[in-house]
Structures are given as structure tokens and as C-alpha cells.
Amino acid sequence: MALSRRSFSALAGTAVLGLALSGARPGTEGSWPHVARFAPTGPPPQPPRADGRLHTVGFDRHSLLVDGRRLVLWSGEMHLFRLPSPSLWRDVLQKMRAYGHNAVSVQVAWNYHSPAPGQYDFTGVRDLDLFLRTAAETGLYVVLRPGPRLDAGIDGGGLPGWLTAAQDRARTPDPAYLRHVDEWLGRVNAIAARHLFTRGRGTVLLYRIDDGYDGYDGVDEPAGRAYLHHLYEKVRADGIDVPLFRNDQGGKGHLLPGTFSSGDQQVDWLHGFDGPASPDQSPPVREYPGTGRRTGGASAGPRTPGSAPASRGDDRSDARGGWYTGVRRPRDAAHERRLHLTHLAHGITAHQVRTAFGGTSWGWLPAPSVPASYDDGAALDESRRPTERLVPVHQIGHMLQRIPDFARLERANGAKVPGLKTFHLRNPDTGTRVHVLRNDGDREVSSTLRAAGSDLPVTVPARDARLLVTGLTLGRHRVRCSTAQPMLFLAAGRQDVAVFCGRRGEMARVLLEYAEEPRVDRLSQQAAYVYDRGLLRVTVPLGAGGLIGVRVEDAAAERPLLLLFADEATSMRLWPYDTPSGSLLVHGPALLRTATVRGSTLHLTGDTVAGSPLEVWGPHGISRLTWNGRAVPASVTGSESLRAHAPLPGVPEVRLPELDGWRMRTENPEAGPGFDDSDWQVADRTSSLGATPVPKGQPVLFADDYGFPYGDVWYRGTFTDATGIGSVSLTYDAGPHGLLMAWLDGHPLGTHRMPGPDMSTLPEGSGTGTAVFPVDPPLRTPGRHVLSVLVRRTRHDRDGTAHGTRGAARGLAAVSFGGGTPRVRWRLQGTAAPDPVRGPLNNGGLYGEREGWHLPGFPDHDWERVGFPRAVRRQGVTWYRTTFALDVPPDVDASVGLTLDDDRYRSYRVQIFLNGWNMGQYINGTGPRRTFVLPNGILRTRGTNTLALAVLSELTTLSGPGRVRLRLLGAAAGGVPVEPVDSPGR
């Protein structure tokens, strides 16, 4: 990633993004609201909250500064629209905070909130105000990203479907487009202004404009400058006074600060480059200055002259195939560690983990290249459960927050280690040195690093990295060097606590400087120490006995230092927390959510999975504990902790019912010649507002032009005299994995399928296919005939440029006949109207959807009783419905999924509706996707649920479904209270 001057890079896109912040030009200090004066290394700001006080948000060439204190931003991305259960927002935000994040980056998708021009919905699952309040209550800063265009792997990059047919050109200074943009941003900004951290009303700290905009790939930079100028001025005019930023997708170096005039953007506009970091690639190394030219290109880096390091983002992995192609390259903890430590080695102090929580791409939300799940590479998976990728996120996040030396690092000279890529940084205020050692090879490397006058033994596994520090001051104690990574440092009561971490089986070595021999208490027998000539050498075999402790008291240090050593597994049970009464450290449970001190009692809430110990180092005077509202007997220990007498209980068994009682009904009456389509939309247009040319001699048949941007679309063409017709040729645009079915007078003609996406087709934004079906002789008769066509399209392209691929047509495009040229009168029908609660992305144009067959309470008592597995041969749509009841204990958070299993050679698709909410589409035999998460809130974990499956099958194979079952994806004792999501029936 290359970072330009005055730049703070972006937090999203398809790959790694970074953020660079710079100081002002000479003589401008104090002239602009976000240019900060010099601030030395010191304590970070307190966790944010809506405190009613005015705050300053600034930056210099090293970091963000909040109220004059240096802040290392460790933000995690969460997509509001991928978790349609507001109660669970608090769950995920609390987990992000617990696992080391101090900020959440939230995208606000235009298409999610706007079903039609001038219509906006910020209620229910779209309540942005509630999300921002919850983030503030959780103690997280917010990086707000309202677009207009987001990418994020969603339909049209988040631009609304109705915009596809609007007479304007998106992401340009086209006045028609900008009028829509201003209306959208105005609605979002009115909410955001109520939550600005600068005004003490909330915790919105930064605001990102658009996503990866590069001005037509450099084709029309004047228009690009005008477009960004307009967005900047609009946001500022709406009262958003926090720093703004954008990213330069692909690191092309277009539209850098200073290339367009927008008020204070000369020193107040943040910008950066992104760059890929696929799991099978080494993170880019750009530690040397780039060209310094306006177009930096691949050679530009975070040290480009005039710039300063600030942020780097994190890709969600190169797994765009999902269930489409079955190609996955998942990231593991080693990849995460190597990526983030490389960013740190560049001196970056504002980091973005993308994606911290993936979530589900439910309904018609996902872009053509994205599966229903979005948790590939996310540290918290779709079921809100931790993955191994959380280990480095947890360790590095807390380290950056709680050891202030990392807020101001500069490149320094240092020893090289054979076989490793080495980076050396130094804090000019404290003298602390940071050493990042990266192994890009396929074999483990063991060697020594010459640092702080010693030869430190180091071992770095293949394709991994590690961090060492020298000269680190912990309170009044000074660490000469450490082979274990520091994880956190805090003051707990009358002593200081420092945690060092590393791999299980490694020998951690920490050398501390003392003029005289200190008093040392081994709290664990596995620890060893020796004092010699001013150095206390502590050695600990990590993982040999859980959490290993050593307490050091030195007369000159005033406060004792408690050293705690943790392997990876143990570190994931360590939870620092700040309260108004002081900081504390909790060890044992699977998650700590909140901590509150009242008198001598510490009230903790959190989660357990198995039985867990509970030990707390906290403010002086605490003598009693509660856990999730229940008293926990505990005693004070020799290390000044409060330790529970017995383990906290684990989660009780959660049992799920079998799915039975199914009822079935076939549909698609639209295929029959007698179906009444008189109220359907007449296809009478001759020109299209979209980007796809209308085939010569054809009427406009594109679905978007008639107001059907999402879901399935039916076409009925009426003509006379089929006596000479031997075939029908149907051309359609549906995107990757699109599908077309055709009937003539109710007789199936056949099915045509589009292939899945690949790297050559994804950028095109289209997916055009032609199906040629023979017409059987009995159908070649005079008189009236009806050609019925069902098109299932995937979504609009994300259009990462301004080239208009987002506007590529979807639906039927052209029809011709072999042996005749009848005049066809076309009508079409998509979804009847957007669901007023579930939104425009929930429903399509299937007959059952228009009639409410997917909704709770639909009277299906006259449907046929059936059981699974099913093995039928039919072209069209068959619906299956059942109900099931759950009785999960109220203090248990159980994540439940729906799993479908069948013979992979059967060709059919299933739309899954839970309580009327479209949870996604399953395509049998395509990729590994089998289980769909059913979010609590939409899922009634203590009540009755309605499950409806719309199965789209063809004649070439037997269709299913085979086995349909509920699956427990994880459970924990604790969780957050969950309110049912509104799920109206008929």
C-alpha cells in the first residue's frame, strides 16, 4: 500500500487498505481544525463515550490525536446490513471491544435504506441512530462510511437498484446523480451529526467518503476532482466536523490531496492507497520512500516524502468464490500476524481489520461475486463465534492500545537476521525499539537477533512473524529486552500488571534493569529467574502451566510489577477493562462483556462455554465478585488478585428439534396460457436508461427499466400462429450463476444456466447467455400462444470504477424464433412491492412471494403433507413449509444454522425464508456452502418459527431437497438480551 501526504487511507475495498496522516504545511499549524500541534508519547485518551463535552480530533505525521493525546486506532469493520437483528449489534460490538478493538468501522448502504427515489427507512433493522448509540455505550469510536458507493460485496456496491434506471451517470459530477447523492448523504448526515465525538454527543471519530474512487481510472481526472469536491463540500455543509478521508483503490495515485480545491482539504483531507494481501502472498514491503510524484503507483509507500504513517487495513481474504466456485483461501492466525505486524513495521498507527465480523449476505443483498456468507477471513465468524484469527487481533490490539510507545515510531537501523525480513523502529521520546521479524519462506527459521547488547534467540515459523521489544518502560520498571511480545500494561490497584505472550512451547525471556537486586516472588513454579550485574533475567516456558506469573518489587520503582506470561490459548482468556474506579484485568472466562465497580463489589458480565476459572486484578478495595448478576465466592491472593473459589459453570446442553411436518405446494401458474397477466407491466419501451444497448428490433425487456431491480422476474409474451416455428432463442443478462426457464403454452421448453464467476467475467458486470430451445411439433399450431420465461438473475455489479458496469442490464434481453417472426406482446412482473419491514432486498417476483407463501401465519392447512428427502422431476418452483419450536434457556446464547444436504449432482436451488425473512439462496452441487446462519431475533429461540423453502428445479435431474436440519453452531452461557425482530405475517 502506498500512502500519500496528508493521507489517511481507507478501511475497505477488496484488499488491504491503509491510512496515512500527515502534519500541516509550515505556517499552517492551528489554522485548520484537524491539524494537531506536537504531542509527546504519553497515556492514550480514555475510552470514548457520549459525555456531553467538546473534544478535539487532530493528527500529525505519526498518529491521530484526541484531546491532545496520541491514539492508535485499531478499528474493526462490521456491516450493519449483514446483521439484521439490532439486539445482536451489542453482542458483536462488545466482542470487538473485548478482543482489542477500540473502534468500529460501519458501512451504511444506500440500497438498504432506500426502496425508491425520495423514500428512506432508518427504522427497525436499519436504525443507524440505535447502532451509533450502542457503539458509544460499548466504548468504541466509530468510523462512519455512508458511501455513496461502498463496494462491500453487495448489489451495485450499495447504490440503490432504482438508480440503475435513473437518467444519470453514477460517481460523476452529473447534476442528476448528485441530486440523489445529496439527498442520501443529507439523511445520513442528519443522524451522524447527533453522534459526533467532537460535540460530545457520540463517538463518531472519522468519516469516509465514497470507496476506492480513482476518477475513472485516470481517464477523466477533472471530473473525478469535481465529484470529490462536491462530496467534501456536501458533508462539511451538513455539519460533519470530524476528519474526512478516502482511499485510492489500487494505489494508482490519482486525485491526491492538493489536486482539487475543497476548502480545508489542503491540510484537512485524509487519503491513502490500498494494496492486495492475499493469503498465499507476502504482505507488501514498502519501507522506503516512493517516487513522491502525484501519481505514486506501486512504488509509493507510507514513507513517501511529505507523508506520515497512519493506517493500514486488512483484506477479508481472497475467497470471492464462496459457494459460487468453491475456491477458498482462508486466512489463519499466522497470516493475520504477518499482515498486521508488517503494517506496524511501516510505522502505521491507525489500523483497520477488515472484516472483524462478516455476517450474512441475506436476501438479494450480495453482489454476483459474493456468497450468502461473508465470514471468509473474518475473525468473528457468521455465527458470532471466535476463530483462530482472533489471536493476533486480540494480542496486537490490546498492545497498541495499552503501550503508548507504539503511537510514535520511526524507522531505525538494526541487525539483519538471515532468512528473515527484519524491520526496526524506534520511539524518539522513550527510546523503545520495536523489532518485527517476518518469515516469508516455507520453513521455520531459528537464529539470533543482536539487540540491546545481547544475542536474542528467535524462532519464526514458516509464513509467520513475531515482534520483540527492547528498551520498553513499564511504569518505573525498564525492560532491557524481551523475546516474548508485550500484550498489555495497566495499573491495577497498588501494582502494575504487564502481560507477555507467545507460542506454546517457546521459552519467553524478559530482561529487566535494576540497580539493586529486587524482591521476586514466583507465582508459578514453571517460572525461573536470576539476577546478575543489574539485570533480572526471567525465563518462562509458555503454555507449561496456563497463566504463569512473577511479581517483582523494587524499592526505586514505588509500585510492584506483576509479570504474566501467556501462550496463545491463555491470552484469549485475558480481558483488560477500564472503569471509572480504575483499570482491571480478568482471567478465565470465554468473554468479558462489562465490568462495573460499586463499593467493594465488582460486577462482571460475560460468557462461558466450558467451566472456567475467574481471577481479577483490579482497583484496590474490591473484595466481592458477581458474574452475570450472581454472587461468586472469592478470596484475595498473594498477587493481590481476587480469585473465585470454584470455576464458573459452562453452558448447558442445547437440543434442537427435528424438522418435520412439512407441507408442499407447487406454483408458477404464470407458465400456463390461461393465467391472467392483465395487471402486469407492459414492456412497451423502445430505449433504456441503463448501460446495456437495446438489441436492434426488440422492445426494452430489461427488468430495471420497469422498476424490478431485485429478485426473480417473470415474462409472458403473447403471439399468434406458431405453425412454422421450430425453435425459440432467448438472450438474457443475469450475471454469474443466472438462470432462465421457459414454457410455451404451459409446456416446459427447458432451462439454461450461466456459469459461475471467474476473474475474467467479474469486472464486466454482466453475464449474457443465449438459450435455444426446440419447439415440439404438437405446439406448432395456429392461434394464440403464450411464451412464459422466468429469469433468476444475480445482483448488479459493484462497479469499482465509474465505467457504468453497475448499470449492466438484468433480465430478458432479446427473443427470436427459428422458422418465423411472430409479433410478440410482452408483459413482465417482479416483486409486487418492497416489504415495508424487511425492505426491498427481501423479496423477488415468484408467485409464492407475491402471494405471501413465505410469511408466518399463511394458511397452508390444505397443502399436501410430505417428508424429506424429496426426489421429483419438475421444471419450476415448489414450496415447502413447516413450523418448529425452540426452548433455549434465556441465559444461553445459542447460534443456530440451517443445513441442507443432498446428492451434489442434483440441480436445484432453494430460497430460505425464516419467519418471512429471506436468509439466502442455496445452489445444490455448487461449492461448499451448506449451512445458513439464522440470526437470533429473526430466529425465535424461545418460541415458534416458520420455515419456508422455495425450490427452483429443472427437468434435467431429480430435485431435492435431501436432508434439511437445524445445526447448533455454538452456544455460550451469557450473551445479551435479544428482542424479537418484527416479522409480520399476512
mmCIF file of C-alpha atoms in Angstrom, residues 420-673:
data_model
loop_
_atom_site.group_PDB
_atom_site.id
_atom_site.type_symbol
_atom_site.label_atom_id
_atom_site.label_comp_id
_atom_site.label_asym_id
_atom_site.label_seq_id
_atom_site.Cartn_x
_atom_site.Cartn_y
_atom_site.Cartn_z
ATOM 1 C CA LEU A 420 14.001 -13.289 7.782
ATOM 2 C CA LYS A 421 12.712 -9.930 6.647
ATOM 3 C CA THR A 422 13.598 -7.571 9.500
ATOM 4 C CA PHE A 423 12.091 -4.218 10.412
ATOM 5 C CA HIS A 424 13.341 -1.902 13.139
ATOM 6 C CA LEU A 425 11.570 1.085 14.627
ATOM 7 C CA ARG A 426 12.293 3.458 17.484
ATOM 8 C CA ASN A 427 10.197 5.806 19.599
ATOM 9 C CA PRO A 428 12.164 9.090 19.714
ATOM 10 C CA ASP A 429 10.578 10.108 23.036
ATOM 11 C CA THR A 430 11.107 6.954 25.073
ATOM 12 C CA GLY A 431 13.895 5.181 23.193
ATOM 13 C CA THR A 432 11.829 1.994 22.918
ATOM 14 C CA ARG A 433 12.802 -0.126 19.944
ATOM 15 C CA VAL A 434 10.470 -2.490 18.110
ATOM 16 C CA HIS A 435 11.781 -5.387 16.039
ATOM 17 C CA VAL A 436 9.498 -7.167 13.577
ATOM 18 C CA LEU A 437 10.854 -10.389 12.121
ATOM 19 C CA ARG A 438 8.950 -11.885 9.201
ATOM 20 C CA ASN A 439 9.408 -15.298 7.641
ATOM 21 C CA ASP A 440 8.185 -15.404 4.044
ATOM 22 C CA GLY A 441 9.544 -18.880 3.446
ATOM 23 C CA ASP A 442 8.048 -22.340 3.778
ATOM 24 C CA ARG A 443 10.370 -23.485 6.571
ATOM 25 C CA GLU A 444 10.812 -22.426 10.162
ATOM 26 C CA VAL A 445 13.820 -20.183 10.786
ATOM 27 C CA SER A 446 15.762 -20.200 14.071
ATOM 28 C CA SER A 447 18.532 -17.669 14.592
ATOM 29 C CA THR A 448 19.614 -14.824 16.862
ATOM 30 C CA LEU A 449 18.914 -11.111 16.788
ATOM 31 C CA ARG A 450 21.609 -8.776 18.034
ATOM 32 C CA ALA A 451 19.734 -6.157 20.065
ATOM 33 C CA ALA A 452 20.233 -4.225 23.306
ATOM 34 C CA GLY A 453 23.717 -5.650 23.656
ATOM 35 C CA SER A 454 22.512 -9.260 23.627
ATOM 36 C CA ASP A 455 22.064 -12.047 21.140
ATOM 37 C CA LEU A 456 18.391 -12.898 21.465
ATOM 38 C CA PRO A 457 17.339 -16.357 20.289
ATOM 39 C CA VAL A 458 14.405 -16.165 17.879
ATOM 40 C CA THR A 459 12.363 -18.760 16.046
ATOM 41 C CA VAL A 460 9.816 -17.744 13.435
ATOM 42 C CA PRO A 461 7.565 -20.430 11.905
ATOM 43 C CA ALA A 462 7.034 -20.619 8.166
ATOM 44 C CA ARG A 463 4.945 -17.754 6.774
ATOM 45 C CA ASP A 464 4.620 -16.151 10.173
ATOM 46 C CA ALA A 465 6.071 -13.186 12.037
ATOM 47 C CA ARG A 466 6.941 -12.121 15.551
ATOM 48 C CA LEU A 467 7.625 -8.931 17.453
ATOM 49 C CA LEU A 468 10.319 -8.201 20.017
ATOM 50 C CA VAL A 469 10.916 -5.048 22.053
ATOM 51 C CA THR A 470 13.944 -3.503 23.695
ATOM 52 C CA GLY A 471 14.183 -0.504 25.997
ATOM 53 C CA LEU A 472 10.494 -0.613 26.935
ATOM 54 C CA THR A 473 9.489 1.219 30.109
ATOM 55 C CA LEU A 474 6.645 -0.271 32.155
ATOM 56 C CA GLY A 475 5.797 2.296 34.808
ATOM 57 C CA ARG A 476 9.043 2.674 36.780
ATOM 58 C CA HIS A 477 10.392 -0.642 35.523
ATOM 59 C CA ARG A 478 12.514 -0.840 32.381
ATOM 60 C CA VAL A 479 12.689 -3.880 30.097
ATOM 61 C CA ARG A 480 16.112 -4.241 28.533
ATOM 62 C CA CYS A 481 14.734 -6.757 26.036
ATOM 63 C CA SER A 482 12.094 -9.438 25.626
ATOM 64 C CA THR A 483 11.747 -12.373 23.250
ATOM 65 C CA ALA A 484 8.011 -12.534 24.028
ATOM 66 C CA GLN A 485 5.608 -9.983 22.604
ATOM 67 C CA PRO A 486 4.197 -7.491 25.096
ATOM 68 C CA MET A 487 0.404 -7.706 25.088
ATOM 69 C CA LEU A 488 -0.681 -5.091 27.598
ATOM 70 C CA PHE A 489 0.313 -2.941 30.541
ATOM 71 C CA LEU A 490 -2.048 -1.409 33.086
ATOM 72 C CA ALA A 491 -2.218 -0.159 36.648
ATOM 73 C CA ALA A 492 -4.404 -2.430 38.758
ATOM 74 C CA GLY A 493 -4.822 -1.269 42.328
ATOM 75 C CA ARG A 494 -1.486 -0.846 44.087
ATOM 76 C CA GLN A 495 0.584 -2.631 41.452
ATOM 77 C CA ASP A 496 1.281 -2.581 37.724
ATOM 78 C CA VAL A 497 0.493 -5.564 35.525
ATOM 79 C CA ALA A 498 2.283 -6.469 32.297
ATOM 80 C CA VAL A 499 1.396 -9.411 30.044
ATOM 81 C CA PHE A 500 3.795 -11.038 27.591
ATOM 82 C CA CYS A 501 2.626 -13.639 25.076
ATOM 83 C CA GLY A 502 3.916 -16.094 22.528
ATOM 84 C CA ARG A 503 3.546 -19.551 21.055
ATOM 85 C CA ARG A 504 3.030 -22.587 23.246
ATOM 86 C CA GLY A 505 6.326 -24.380 23.870
ATOM 87 C CA GLU A 506 8.510 -21.303 23.385
ATOM 88 C CA MET A 507 10.826 -20.110 26.114
ATOM 89 C CA ALA A 508 9.996 -16.493 26.932
ATOM 90 C CA ARG A 509 12.952 -14.416 28.125
ATOM 91 C CA VAL A 510 12.491 -10.983 29.700
ATOM 92 C CA LEU A 511 15.432 -8.944 30.977
ATOM 93 C CA LEU A 512 14.680 -6.052 33.354
ATOM 94 C CA GLU A 513 17.133 -3.415 34.554
ATOM 95 C CA TYR A 514 17.570 -2.837 38.312
ATOM 96 C CA ALA A 515 20.426 -1.095 40.064
ATOM 97 C CA GLU A 516 19.994 -3.434 43.042
ATOM 98 C CA GLU A 517 18.559 -6.911 43.271
ATOM 99 C CA PRO A 518 14.755 -6.688 43.584
ATOM 100 C CA ARG A 519 12.475 -8.977 45.517
ATOM 101 C CA VAL A 520 10.991 -11.625 43.216
ATOM 102 C CA ASP A 521 8.049 -13.873 44.002
ATOM 103 C CA ARG A 522 7.358 -16.782 41.714
ATOM 104 C CA LEU A 523 3.594 -17.215 41.493
ATOM 105 C CA SER A 524 4.066 -20.251 39.251
ATOM 106 C CA GLN A 525 6.677 -22.938 39.698
ATOM 107 C CA GLN A 526 7.386 -23.043 35.971
ATOM 108 C CA ALA A 527 8.984 -19.588 36.081
ATOM 109 C CA ALA A 528 12.695 -19.142 36.700
ATOM 110 C CA TYR A 529 14.804 -16.044 37.351
ATOM 111 C CA VAL A 530 18.307 -14.926 38.117
ATOM 112 C CA TYR A 531 19.773 -11.510 38.970
ATOM 113 C CA ASP A 532 23.238 -10.662 37.668
ATOM 114 C CA ARG A 533 25.032 -7.326 37.235
ATOM 115 C CA GLY A 534 21.993 -5.083 37.084
ATOM 116 C CA LEU A 535 19.770 -7.420 35.078
ATOM 117 C CA LEU A 536 16.910 -9.588 36.272
ATOM 118 C CA ARG A 537 16.510 -12.438 33.814
ATOM 119 C CA VAL A 538 13.100 -14.103 33.852
ATOM 120 C CA THR A 539 12.508 -17.239 31.773
ATOM 121 C CA VAL A 540 9.149 -18.933 31.338
ATOM 122 C CA PRO A 541 8.121 -21.943 29.205
ATOM 123 C CA LEU A 542 4.936 -20.626 27.620
ATOM 124 C CA GLY A 543 1.929 -22.873 27.986
ATOM 125 C CA ALA A 544 3.546 -25.135 30.557
ATOM 126 C CA GLY A 545 1.033 -24.218 33.237
ATOM 127 C CA GLY A 546 -1.613 -21.879 31.887
ATOM 128 C CA LEU A 547 -1.070 -18.319 33.065
ATOM 129 C CA ILE A 548 2.390 -18.031 34.640
ATOM 130 C CA GLY A 549 3.197 -15.151 36.983
ATOM 131 C CA VAL A 550 6.228 -13.459 38.527
ATOM 132 C CA ARG A 551 5.942 -10.484 40.909
ATOM 133 C CA VAL A 552 8.836 -8.027 41.151
ATOM 134 C CA GLU A 553 9.264 -5.401 43.880
ATOM 135 C CA ASP A 554 11.982 -2.787 43.655
ATOM 136 C CA ALA A 555 12.481 -0.007 46.178
ATOM 137 C CA ALA A 556 13.123 2.573 43.467
ATOM 138 C CA ALA A 557 10.076 1.624 41.425
ATOM 139 C CA GLU A 558 7.470 2.527 44.064
ATOM 140 C CA ARG A 559 4.886 0.099 42.634
ATOM 141 C CA PRO A 560 5.387 -3.667 42.241
ATOM 142 C CA LEU A 561 5.303 -5.129 38.747
ATOM 143 C CA LEU A 562 3.311 -8.298 38.124
ATOM 144 C CA LEU A 563 4.610 -10.115 35.047
ATOM 145 C CA LEU A 564 2.133 -12.529 33.481
ATOM 146 C CA PHE A 565 3.077 -14.896 30.680
ATOM 147 C CA ALA A 566 0.526 -16.478 28.352
ATOM 148 C CA ASP A 567 0.606 -18.753 25.358
ATOM 149 C CA GLU A 568 -1.915 -18.111 22.579
ATOM 150 C CA ALA A 569 -4.754 -20.066 24.159
ATOM 151 C CA THR A 570 -4.241 -18.486 27.566
ATOM 152 C CA SER A 571 -4.005 -14.983 26.130
ATOM 153 C CA MET A 572 -7.502 -15.459 24.715
ATOM 154 C CA ARG A 573 -8.781 -15.694 28.282
ATOM 155 C CA LEU A 574 -7.275 -12.378 29.388
ATOM 156 C CA TRP A 575 -9.574 -9.360 29.376
ATOM 157 C CA PRO A 576 -8.438 -5.820 30.293
ATOM 158 C CA TYR A 577 -11.167 -3.327 31.102
ATOM 159 C CA ASP A 578 -11.278 0.326 32.206
ATOM 160 C CA THR A 579 -13.795 1.564 34.760
ATOM 161 C CA PRO A 580 -14.187 4.991 36.412
ATOM 162 C CA SER A 581 -12.685 3.389 39.530
ATOM 163 C CA GLY A 582 -9.602 2.172 37.683
ATOM 164 C CA SER A 583 -8.397 -0.490 35.284
ATOM 165 C CA LEU A 584 -8.663 -4.211 35.814
ATOM 166 C CA LEU A 585 -7.580 -7.474 34.229
ATOM 167 C CA VAL A 586 -9.823 -10.543 34.208
ATOM 168 C CA HIS A 587 -8.565 -14.059 33.554
ATOM 169 C CA GLY A 588 -10.596 -17.167 32.867
ATOM 170 C CA PRO A 589 -13.968 -16.823 31.123
ATOM 171 C CA ALA A 590 -14.536 -17.128 27.385
ATOM 172 C CA LEU A 591 -15.531 -13.452 27.167
ATOM 173 C CA LEU A 592 -15.761 -10.379 29.361
ATOM 174 C CA ARG A 593 -18.526 -8.008 28.305
ATOM 175 C CA THR A 594 -18.807 -5.369 31.042
ATOM 176 C CA ALA A 595 -17.284 -4.515 34.425
ATOM 177 C CA THR A 596 -18.744 -2.144 36.993
ATOM 178 C CA VAL A 597 -17.429 -1.275 40.451
ATOM 179 C CA ARG A 598 -19.981 -0.454 43.145
ATOM 180 C CA GLY A 599 -18.432 -0.023 46.566
ATOM 181 C CA SER A 600 -16.358 -3.110 47.306
ATOM 182 C CA THR A 601 -18.154 -5.280 44.733
ATOM 183 C CA LEU A 602 -17.040 -5.829 41.181
ATOM 184 C CA HIS A 603 -19.933 -6.748 38.891
ATOM 185 C CA LEU A 604 -18.866 -8.663 35.780
ATOM 186 C CA THR A 605 -20.861 -9.891 32.819
ATOM 187 C CA GLY A 606 -19.643 -12.193 30.106
ATOM 188 C CA ASP A 607 -19.756 -15.631 28.554
ATOM 189 C CA THR A 608 -18.555 -19.101 29.428
ATOM 190 C CA VAL A 609 -18.533 -22.186 27.267
ATOM 191 C CA ALA A 610 -16.826 -24.739 29.486
ATOM 192 C CA GLY A 611 -16.301 -24.409 33.226
ATOM 193 C CA SER A 612 -13.882 -21.504 33.692
ATOM 194 C CA PRO A 613 -11.725 -20.111 36.490
ATOM 195 C CA LEU A 614 -12.199 -16.464 37.404
ATOM 196 C CA GLU A 615 -9.394 -14.261 38.676
ATOM 197 C CA VAL A 616 -9.343 -10.466 38.721
ATOM 198 C CA TRP A 617 -6.625 -7.891 39.292
ATOM 199 C CA GLY A 618 -8.420 -4.605 39.835
ATOM 200 C CA PRO A 619 -8.844 -1.416 41.832
ATOM 201 C CA HIS A 620 -7.844 -1.526 45.478
ATOM 202 C CA GLY A 621 -10.624 -2.361 47.909
ATOM 203 C CA ILE A 622 -12.556 -4.869 45.819
ATOM 204 C CA SER A 623 -13.447 -7.865 47.942
ATOM 205 C CA ARG A 624 -16.567 -9.302 46.312
ATOM 206 C CA LEU A 625 -17.485 -10.501 42.821
ATOM 207 C CA THR A 626 -20.634 -11.123 40.848
ATOM 208 C CA TRP A 627 -20.852 -12.853 37.489
ATOM 209 C CA ASN A 628 -23.904 -12.199 35.320
ATOM 210 C CA GLY A 629 -25.757 -10.988 38.367
ATOM 211 C CA ARG A 630 -24.896 -13.895 40.688
ATOM 212 C CA ALA A 631 -22.537 -13.681 43.640
ATOM 213 C CA VAL A 632 -19.261 -15.565 43.221
ATOM 214 C CA PRO A 633 -17.410 -16.585 46.404
ATOM 215 C CA ALA A 634 -13.817 -15.373 46.083
ATOM 216 C CA SER A 635 -10.689 -14.613 48.106
ATOM 217 C CA VAL A 636 -7.727 -12.265 47.793
ATOM 218 C CA THR A 637 -4.470 -13.969 46.695
ATOM 219 C CA GLY A 638 -0.809 -13.222 47.236
ATOM 220 C CA SER A 639 -0.637 -11.484 43.859
ATOM 221 C CA GLU A 640 -3.338 -9.049 45.030
ATOM 222 C CA SER A 641 -5.935 -10.650 42.783
ATOM 223 C CA LEU A 642 -9.437 -11.757 43.686
ATOM 224 C CA ARG A 643 -9.886 -15.410 42.755
ATOM 225 C CA ALA A 644 -13.159 -17.352 42.626
ATOM 226 C CA HIS A 645 -13.291 -20.429 44.854
ATOM 227 C CA ALA A 646 -14.875 -22.582 42.148
ATOM 228 C CA PRO A 647 -14.993 -22.485 38.341
ATOM 229 C CA LEU A 648 -17.768 -20.571 36.669
ATOM 230 C CA PRO A 649 -20.315 -23.007 35.192
ATOM 231 C CA GLY A 650 -20.246 -23.766 31.491
ATOM 232 C CA VAL A 651 -23.115 -23.731 29.041
ATOM 233 C CA PRO A 652 -25.856 -26.349 29.479
ATOM 234 C CA GLU A 653 -26.742 -28.700 26.639
ATOM 235 C CA VAL A 654 -28.840 -27.166 23.891
ATOM 236 C CA ARG A 655 -31.104 -29.533 21.993
ATOM 237 C CA LEU A 656 -32.607 -28.728 18.631
ATOM 238 C CA PRO A 657 -35.725 -30.375 17.217
ATOM 239 C CA GLU A 658 -36.003 -32.416 14.057
ATOM 240 C CA LEU A 659 -37.670 -30.597 11.189
ATOM 241 C CA ASP A 660 -40.832 -32.449 10.202
ATOM 242 C CA GLY A 661 -44.467 -31.737 9.480
ATOM 243 C CA TRP A 662 -43.654 -30.372 6.025
ATOM 244 C CA ARG A 663 -46.403 -29.253 3.652
ATOM 245 C CA MET A 664 -45.890 -28.771 -0.085
ATOM 246 C CA ARG A 665 -47.449 -26.823 -2.943
ATOM 247 C CA THR A 666 -46.287 -26.254 -6.494
ATOM 248 C CA GLU A 667 -46.558 -22.881 -8.172
ATOM 249 C CA ASN A 668 -45.627 -20.992 -11.376
ATOM 250 C CA PRO A 669 -49.155 -20.646 -12.762
ATOM 251 C CA GLU A 670 -47.571 -17.878 -14.859
ATOM 252 C CA ALA A 671 -46.433 -20.637 -17.216
ATOM 253 C CA GLY A 672 -49.993 -21.543 -18.176
ATOM 254 C CA PRO A 673 -51.705 -19.967 -21.184
#
